[in-house]
Tab-separated table of C-alpha atoms in Angstrom:
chain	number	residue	atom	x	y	z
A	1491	UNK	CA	97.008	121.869	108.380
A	1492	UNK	CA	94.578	124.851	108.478
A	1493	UNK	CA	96.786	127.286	108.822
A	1494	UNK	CA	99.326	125.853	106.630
A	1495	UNK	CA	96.297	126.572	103.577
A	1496	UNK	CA	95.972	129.894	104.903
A	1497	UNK	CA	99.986	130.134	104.416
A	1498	UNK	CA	100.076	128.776	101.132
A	1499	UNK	CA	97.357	130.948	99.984
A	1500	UNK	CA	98.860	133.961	100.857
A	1501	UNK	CA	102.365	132.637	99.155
A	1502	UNK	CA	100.490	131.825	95.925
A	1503	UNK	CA	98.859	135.538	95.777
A	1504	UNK	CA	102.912	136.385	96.107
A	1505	UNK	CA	103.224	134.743	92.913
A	1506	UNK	CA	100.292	136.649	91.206
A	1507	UNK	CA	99.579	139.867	90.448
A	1508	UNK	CA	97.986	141.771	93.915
A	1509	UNK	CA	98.408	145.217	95.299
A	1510	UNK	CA	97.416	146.798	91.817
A	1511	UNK	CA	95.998	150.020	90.704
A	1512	UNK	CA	93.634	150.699	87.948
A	1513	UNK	CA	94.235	153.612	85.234
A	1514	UNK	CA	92.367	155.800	87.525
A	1515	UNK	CA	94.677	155.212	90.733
A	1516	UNK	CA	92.002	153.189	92.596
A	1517	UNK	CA	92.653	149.737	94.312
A	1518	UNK	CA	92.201	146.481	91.955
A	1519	UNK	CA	91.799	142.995	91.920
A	1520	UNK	CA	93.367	141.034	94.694
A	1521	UNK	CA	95.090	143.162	97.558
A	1522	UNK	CA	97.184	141.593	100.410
A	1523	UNK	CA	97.387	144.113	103.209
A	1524	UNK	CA	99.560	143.799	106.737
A	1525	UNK	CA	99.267	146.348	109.922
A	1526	UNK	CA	101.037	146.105	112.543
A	1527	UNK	CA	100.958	141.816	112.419
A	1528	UNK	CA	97.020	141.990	111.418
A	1529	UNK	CA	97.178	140.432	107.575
A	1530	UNK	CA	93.703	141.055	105.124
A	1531	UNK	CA	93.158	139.749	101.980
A	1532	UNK	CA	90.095	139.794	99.472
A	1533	UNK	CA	89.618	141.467	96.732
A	1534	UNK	CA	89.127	145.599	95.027
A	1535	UNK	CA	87.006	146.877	92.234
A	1536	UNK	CA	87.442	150.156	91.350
A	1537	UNK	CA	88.912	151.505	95.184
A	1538	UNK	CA	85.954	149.435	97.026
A	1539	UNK	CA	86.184	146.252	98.764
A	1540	UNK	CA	84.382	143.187	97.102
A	1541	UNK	CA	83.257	139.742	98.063
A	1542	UNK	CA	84.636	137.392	100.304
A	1543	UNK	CA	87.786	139.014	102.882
A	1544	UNK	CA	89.590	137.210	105.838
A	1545	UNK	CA	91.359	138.754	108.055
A	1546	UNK	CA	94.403	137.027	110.422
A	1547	UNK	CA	94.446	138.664	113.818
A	1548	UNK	CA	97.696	138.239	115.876
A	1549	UNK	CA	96.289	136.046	117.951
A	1550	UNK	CA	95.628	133.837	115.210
A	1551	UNK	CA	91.789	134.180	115.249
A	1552	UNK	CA	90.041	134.644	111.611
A	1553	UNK	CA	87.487	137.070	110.528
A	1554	UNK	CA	85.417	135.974	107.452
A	1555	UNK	CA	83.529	139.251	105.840
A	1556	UNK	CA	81.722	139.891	102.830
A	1557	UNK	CA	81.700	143.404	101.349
A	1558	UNK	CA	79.303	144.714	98.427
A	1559	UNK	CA	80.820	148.059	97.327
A	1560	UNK	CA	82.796	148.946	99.621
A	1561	UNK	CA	80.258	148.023	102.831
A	1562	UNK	CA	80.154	144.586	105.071
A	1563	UNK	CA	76.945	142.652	104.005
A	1564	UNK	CA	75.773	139.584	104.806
A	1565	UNK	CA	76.693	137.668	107.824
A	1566	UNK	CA	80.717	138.157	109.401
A	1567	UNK	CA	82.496	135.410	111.389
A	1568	UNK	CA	85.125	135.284	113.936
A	1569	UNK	CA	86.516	131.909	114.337
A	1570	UNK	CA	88.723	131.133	117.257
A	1571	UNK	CA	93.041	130.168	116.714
A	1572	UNK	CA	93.579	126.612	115.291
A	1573	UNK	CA	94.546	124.041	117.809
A	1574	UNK	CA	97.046	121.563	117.560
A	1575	UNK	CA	95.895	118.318	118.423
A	1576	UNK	CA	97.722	114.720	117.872
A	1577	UNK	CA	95.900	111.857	115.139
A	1578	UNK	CA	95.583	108.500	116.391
A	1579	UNK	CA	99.584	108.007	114.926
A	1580	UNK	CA	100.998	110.865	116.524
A	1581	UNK	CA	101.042	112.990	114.060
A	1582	UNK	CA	100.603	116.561	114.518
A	1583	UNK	CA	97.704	119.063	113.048
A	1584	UNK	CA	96.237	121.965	113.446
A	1585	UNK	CA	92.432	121.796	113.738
A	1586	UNK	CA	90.372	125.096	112.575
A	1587	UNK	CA	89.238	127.076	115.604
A	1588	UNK	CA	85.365	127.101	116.955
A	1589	UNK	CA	83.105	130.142	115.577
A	1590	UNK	CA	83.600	133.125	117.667
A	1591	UNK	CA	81.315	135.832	117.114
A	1592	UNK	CA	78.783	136.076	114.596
A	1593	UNK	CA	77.053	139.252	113.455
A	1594	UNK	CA	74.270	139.397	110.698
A	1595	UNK	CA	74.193	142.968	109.557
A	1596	UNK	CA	71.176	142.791	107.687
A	1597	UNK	CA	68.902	142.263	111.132
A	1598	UNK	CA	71.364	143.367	113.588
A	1599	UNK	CA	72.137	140.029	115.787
A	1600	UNK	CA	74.853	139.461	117.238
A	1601	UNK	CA	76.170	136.543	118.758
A	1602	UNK	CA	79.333	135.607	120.760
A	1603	UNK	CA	80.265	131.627	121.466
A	1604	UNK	CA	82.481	129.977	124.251
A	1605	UNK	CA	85.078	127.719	122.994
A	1606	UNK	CA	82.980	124.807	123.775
A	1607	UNK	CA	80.671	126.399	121.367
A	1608	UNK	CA	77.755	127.175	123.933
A	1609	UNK	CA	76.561	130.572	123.471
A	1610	UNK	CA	78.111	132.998	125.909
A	1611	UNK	CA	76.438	136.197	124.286
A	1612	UNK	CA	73.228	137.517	121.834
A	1613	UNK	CA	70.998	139.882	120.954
A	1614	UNK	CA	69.496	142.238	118.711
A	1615	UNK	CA	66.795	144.911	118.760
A	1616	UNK	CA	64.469	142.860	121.059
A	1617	UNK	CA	66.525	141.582	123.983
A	1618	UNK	CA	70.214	140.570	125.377
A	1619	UNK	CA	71.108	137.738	126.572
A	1620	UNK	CA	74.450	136.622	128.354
A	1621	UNK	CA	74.925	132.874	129.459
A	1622	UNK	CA	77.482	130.634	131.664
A	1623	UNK	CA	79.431	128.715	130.443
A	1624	UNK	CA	77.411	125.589	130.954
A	1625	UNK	CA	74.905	126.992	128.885
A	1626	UNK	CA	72.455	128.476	131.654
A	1627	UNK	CA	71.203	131.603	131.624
A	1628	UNK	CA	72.969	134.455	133.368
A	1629	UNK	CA	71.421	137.749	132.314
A	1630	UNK	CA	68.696	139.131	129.939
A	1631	UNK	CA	67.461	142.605	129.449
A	1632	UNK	CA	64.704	143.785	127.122
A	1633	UNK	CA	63.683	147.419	126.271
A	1634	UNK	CA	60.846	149.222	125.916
A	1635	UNK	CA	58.347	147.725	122.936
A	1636	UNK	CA	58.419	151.735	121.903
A	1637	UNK	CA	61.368	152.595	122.864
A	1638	UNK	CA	64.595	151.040	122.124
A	1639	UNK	CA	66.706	152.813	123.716
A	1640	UNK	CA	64.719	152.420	126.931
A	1641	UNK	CA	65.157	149.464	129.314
A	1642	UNK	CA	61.601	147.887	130.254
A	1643	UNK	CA	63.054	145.001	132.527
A	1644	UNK	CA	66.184	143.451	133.346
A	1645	UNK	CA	66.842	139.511	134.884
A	1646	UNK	CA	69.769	138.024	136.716
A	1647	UNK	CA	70.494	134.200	137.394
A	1648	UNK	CA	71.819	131.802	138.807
A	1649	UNK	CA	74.754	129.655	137.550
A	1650	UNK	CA	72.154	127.018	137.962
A	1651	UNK	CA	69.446	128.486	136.323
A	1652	UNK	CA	67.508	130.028	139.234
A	1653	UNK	CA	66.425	133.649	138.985
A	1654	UNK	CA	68.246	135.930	141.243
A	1655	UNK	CA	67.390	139.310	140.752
A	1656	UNK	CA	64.527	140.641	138.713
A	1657	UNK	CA	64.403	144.653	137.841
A	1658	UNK	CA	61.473	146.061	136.116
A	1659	UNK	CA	61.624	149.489	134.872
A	1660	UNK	CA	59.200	152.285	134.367
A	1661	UNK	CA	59.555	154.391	131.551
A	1662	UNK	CA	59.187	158.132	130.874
A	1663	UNK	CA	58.751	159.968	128.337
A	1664	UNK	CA	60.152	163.468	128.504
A	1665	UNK	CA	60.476	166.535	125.714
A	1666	UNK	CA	63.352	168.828	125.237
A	1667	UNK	CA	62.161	172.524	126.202
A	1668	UNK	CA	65.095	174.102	123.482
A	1669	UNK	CA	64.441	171.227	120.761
A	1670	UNK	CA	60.938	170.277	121.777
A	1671	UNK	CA	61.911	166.472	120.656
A	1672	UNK	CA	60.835	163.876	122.807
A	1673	UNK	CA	63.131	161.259	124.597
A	1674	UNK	CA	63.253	158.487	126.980
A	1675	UNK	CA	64.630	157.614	130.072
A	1676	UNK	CA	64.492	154.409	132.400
A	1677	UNK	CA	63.426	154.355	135.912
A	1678	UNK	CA	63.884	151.349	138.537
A	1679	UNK	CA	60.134	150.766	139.913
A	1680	UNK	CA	60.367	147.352	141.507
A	1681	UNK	CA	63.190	144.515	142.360
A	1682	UNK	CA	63.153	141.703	143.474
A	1683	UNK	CA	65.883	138.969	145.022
A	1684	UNK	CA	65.757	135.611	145.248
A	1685	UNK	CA	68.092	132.558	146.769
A	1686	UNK	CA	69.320	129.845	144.956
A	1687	UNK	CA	66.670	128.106	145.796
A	1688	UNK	CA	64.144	129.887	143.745
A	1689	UNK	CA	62.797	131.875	147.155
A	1690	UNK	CA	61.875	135.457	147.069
A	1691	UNK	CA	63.797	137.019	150.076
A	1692	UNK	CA	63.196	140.771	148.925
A	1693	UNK	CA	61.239	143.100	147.178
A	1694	UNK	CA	61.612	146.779	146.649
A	1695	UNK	CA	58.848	149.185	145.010
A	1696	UNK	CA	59.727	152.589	144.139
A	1697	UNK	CA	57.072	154.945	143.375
A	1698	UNK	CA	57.873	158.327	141.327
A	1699	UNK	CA	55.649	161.414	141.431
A	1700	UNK	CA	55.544	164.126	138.739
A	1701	UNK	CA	57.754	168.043	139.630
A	1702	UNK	CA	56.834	171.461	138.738
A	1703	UNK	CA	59.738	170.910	135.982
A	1704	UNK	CA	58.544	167.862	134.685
A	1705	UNK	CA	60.795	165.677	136.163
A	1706	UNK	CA	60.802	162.856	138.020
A	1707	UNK	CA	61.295	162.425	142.013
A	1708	UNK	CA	61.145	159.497	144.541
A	1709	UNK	CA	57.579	159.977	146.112
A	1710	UNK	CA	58.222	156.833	148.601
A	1711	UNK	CA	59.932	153.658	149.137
A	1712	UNK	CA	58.123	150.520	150.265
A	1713	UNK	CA	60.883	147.269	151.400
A	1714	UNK	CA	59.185	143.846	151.814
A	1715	UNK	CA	61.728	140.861	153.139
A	1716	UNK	CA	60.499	137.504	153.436
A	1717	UNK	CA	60.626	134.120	155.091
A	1718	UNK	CA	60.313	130.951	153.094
A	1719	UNK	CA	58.273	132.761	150.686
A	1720	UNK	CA	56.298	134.124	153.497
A	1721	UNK	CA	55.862	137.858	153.995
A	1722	UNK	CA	57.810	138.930	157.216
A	1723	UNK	CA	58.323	142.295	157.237
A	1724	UNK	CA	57.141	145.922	155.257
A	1725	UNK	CA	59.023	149.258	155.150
A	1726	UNK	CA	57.706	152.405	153.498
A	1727	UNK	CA	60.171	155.272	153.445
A	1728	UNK	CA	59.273	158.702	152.242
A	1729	UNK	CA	60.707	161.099	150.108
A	1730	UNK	CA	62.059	163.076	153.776
């Protein structure tokens, strides 16, 4: 079985020389480390982590990494616990779990998986995206195009796929009187809610106005709710 490998590779590093030093007291060749019930293995060169190194959590669930001197390159998996399932005799064996998570560290994407394998989770430097677990969509957010830390808009669904909330954002741009650096911040300008249906029911605008201190305030509010898609009733609410 899968984890029976896993076992037996451990027992043959037993057998072989691991958990060595080098002349200069630095960590060499192939290390097998255990804390508190969390078991690595993979290899040193000169004190620094190299190659290929999998980790066993205590849940069972494996972590495939690859390090270049002493940092994580490349692309880590999580993978979840084997499963025991029964062959077609009877017989007993453990099946290697589904991927997990999956981050690429050279552009920064990260993805999470159901057990089904569906996604459940991504995203990177452009957008994030979380899903049911039927494979529908059930939020994405993407920032600012010149600001990342900045959210530019923000959607909500529907387990079956229908867009319930949409939040758009309007951003700001703001400079530190003791540092004089510039930052960001987001502000809510409109939303909008819909039924499962697909029908818009309400829509809120929020319109800012510039302070003697450079900051931001509510100038006025205006509500719209509607009717089959039909316009029903307005609201605009001042700043008093």
């Amino acid at each position: 079985g899968f984890l029976d490998k896993i076992s037996n590779m451990f027992k043959k590093e037993e057998k072989e020389k691991i958990n060595q030093y080098n002349k200069a007291g630095e960590k060499e060749g192939r290390w097998q480390e255990e804390i508190e019930g969390v078991k690595t293995s993979g290899n040193y060169v000169n004190g620094s982590k190299e190659g290929k190194w999998t980790t066993i959590n205590k849940d069972n669930s494996i972590l495939e990494e690859n390090y270049v001197n002493g940092f994580v390159e490349g692309i880590s998996k999580e993978f979840y616990p084997p499963t025991l399932e029964k062959d077609s005799f009877g017989n007993s064996q453990l099946l290697p779990g589904e991927i997990k998570t999956e981050v690429n560290h050279e552009n920064g994407v990260i993805k999470e998986y159901y057990e089904n394998g569906n996604l459940e989770f991504e995203c990177d430097s452009n957008h994030i995206k979380e899903y049911y677990e039927n494979g529908n969509l059930k939020y994405s957010a993407f920032p600012d195009k010149n600001c990342q830390n900045a959210l530019a808009e923000e959607n909500y669904y529907y387990e079956n796929g229908n867009l319930k909330q949409e939040v758009k954002y309007q951003i700001s741009e703001f400079t530190e009187k003791e540092t004089y650096s510039n930052y960001y911040e987001s502000f809510v300008s409109q939303i909008k809610d819909y039924n499962k249906e697909g029908n818009l029911e309400k829509e809120r605008s929020i319109v800012y106005e510039d302070t003697d201190n450079k900051s931001l305030e509510v100038s006025h509010i205006i509500d719209k709710n509607y009717e089959n898609n039909n316009l029903v009733k307005i609201e605009i609410l001042d700043k008093d």
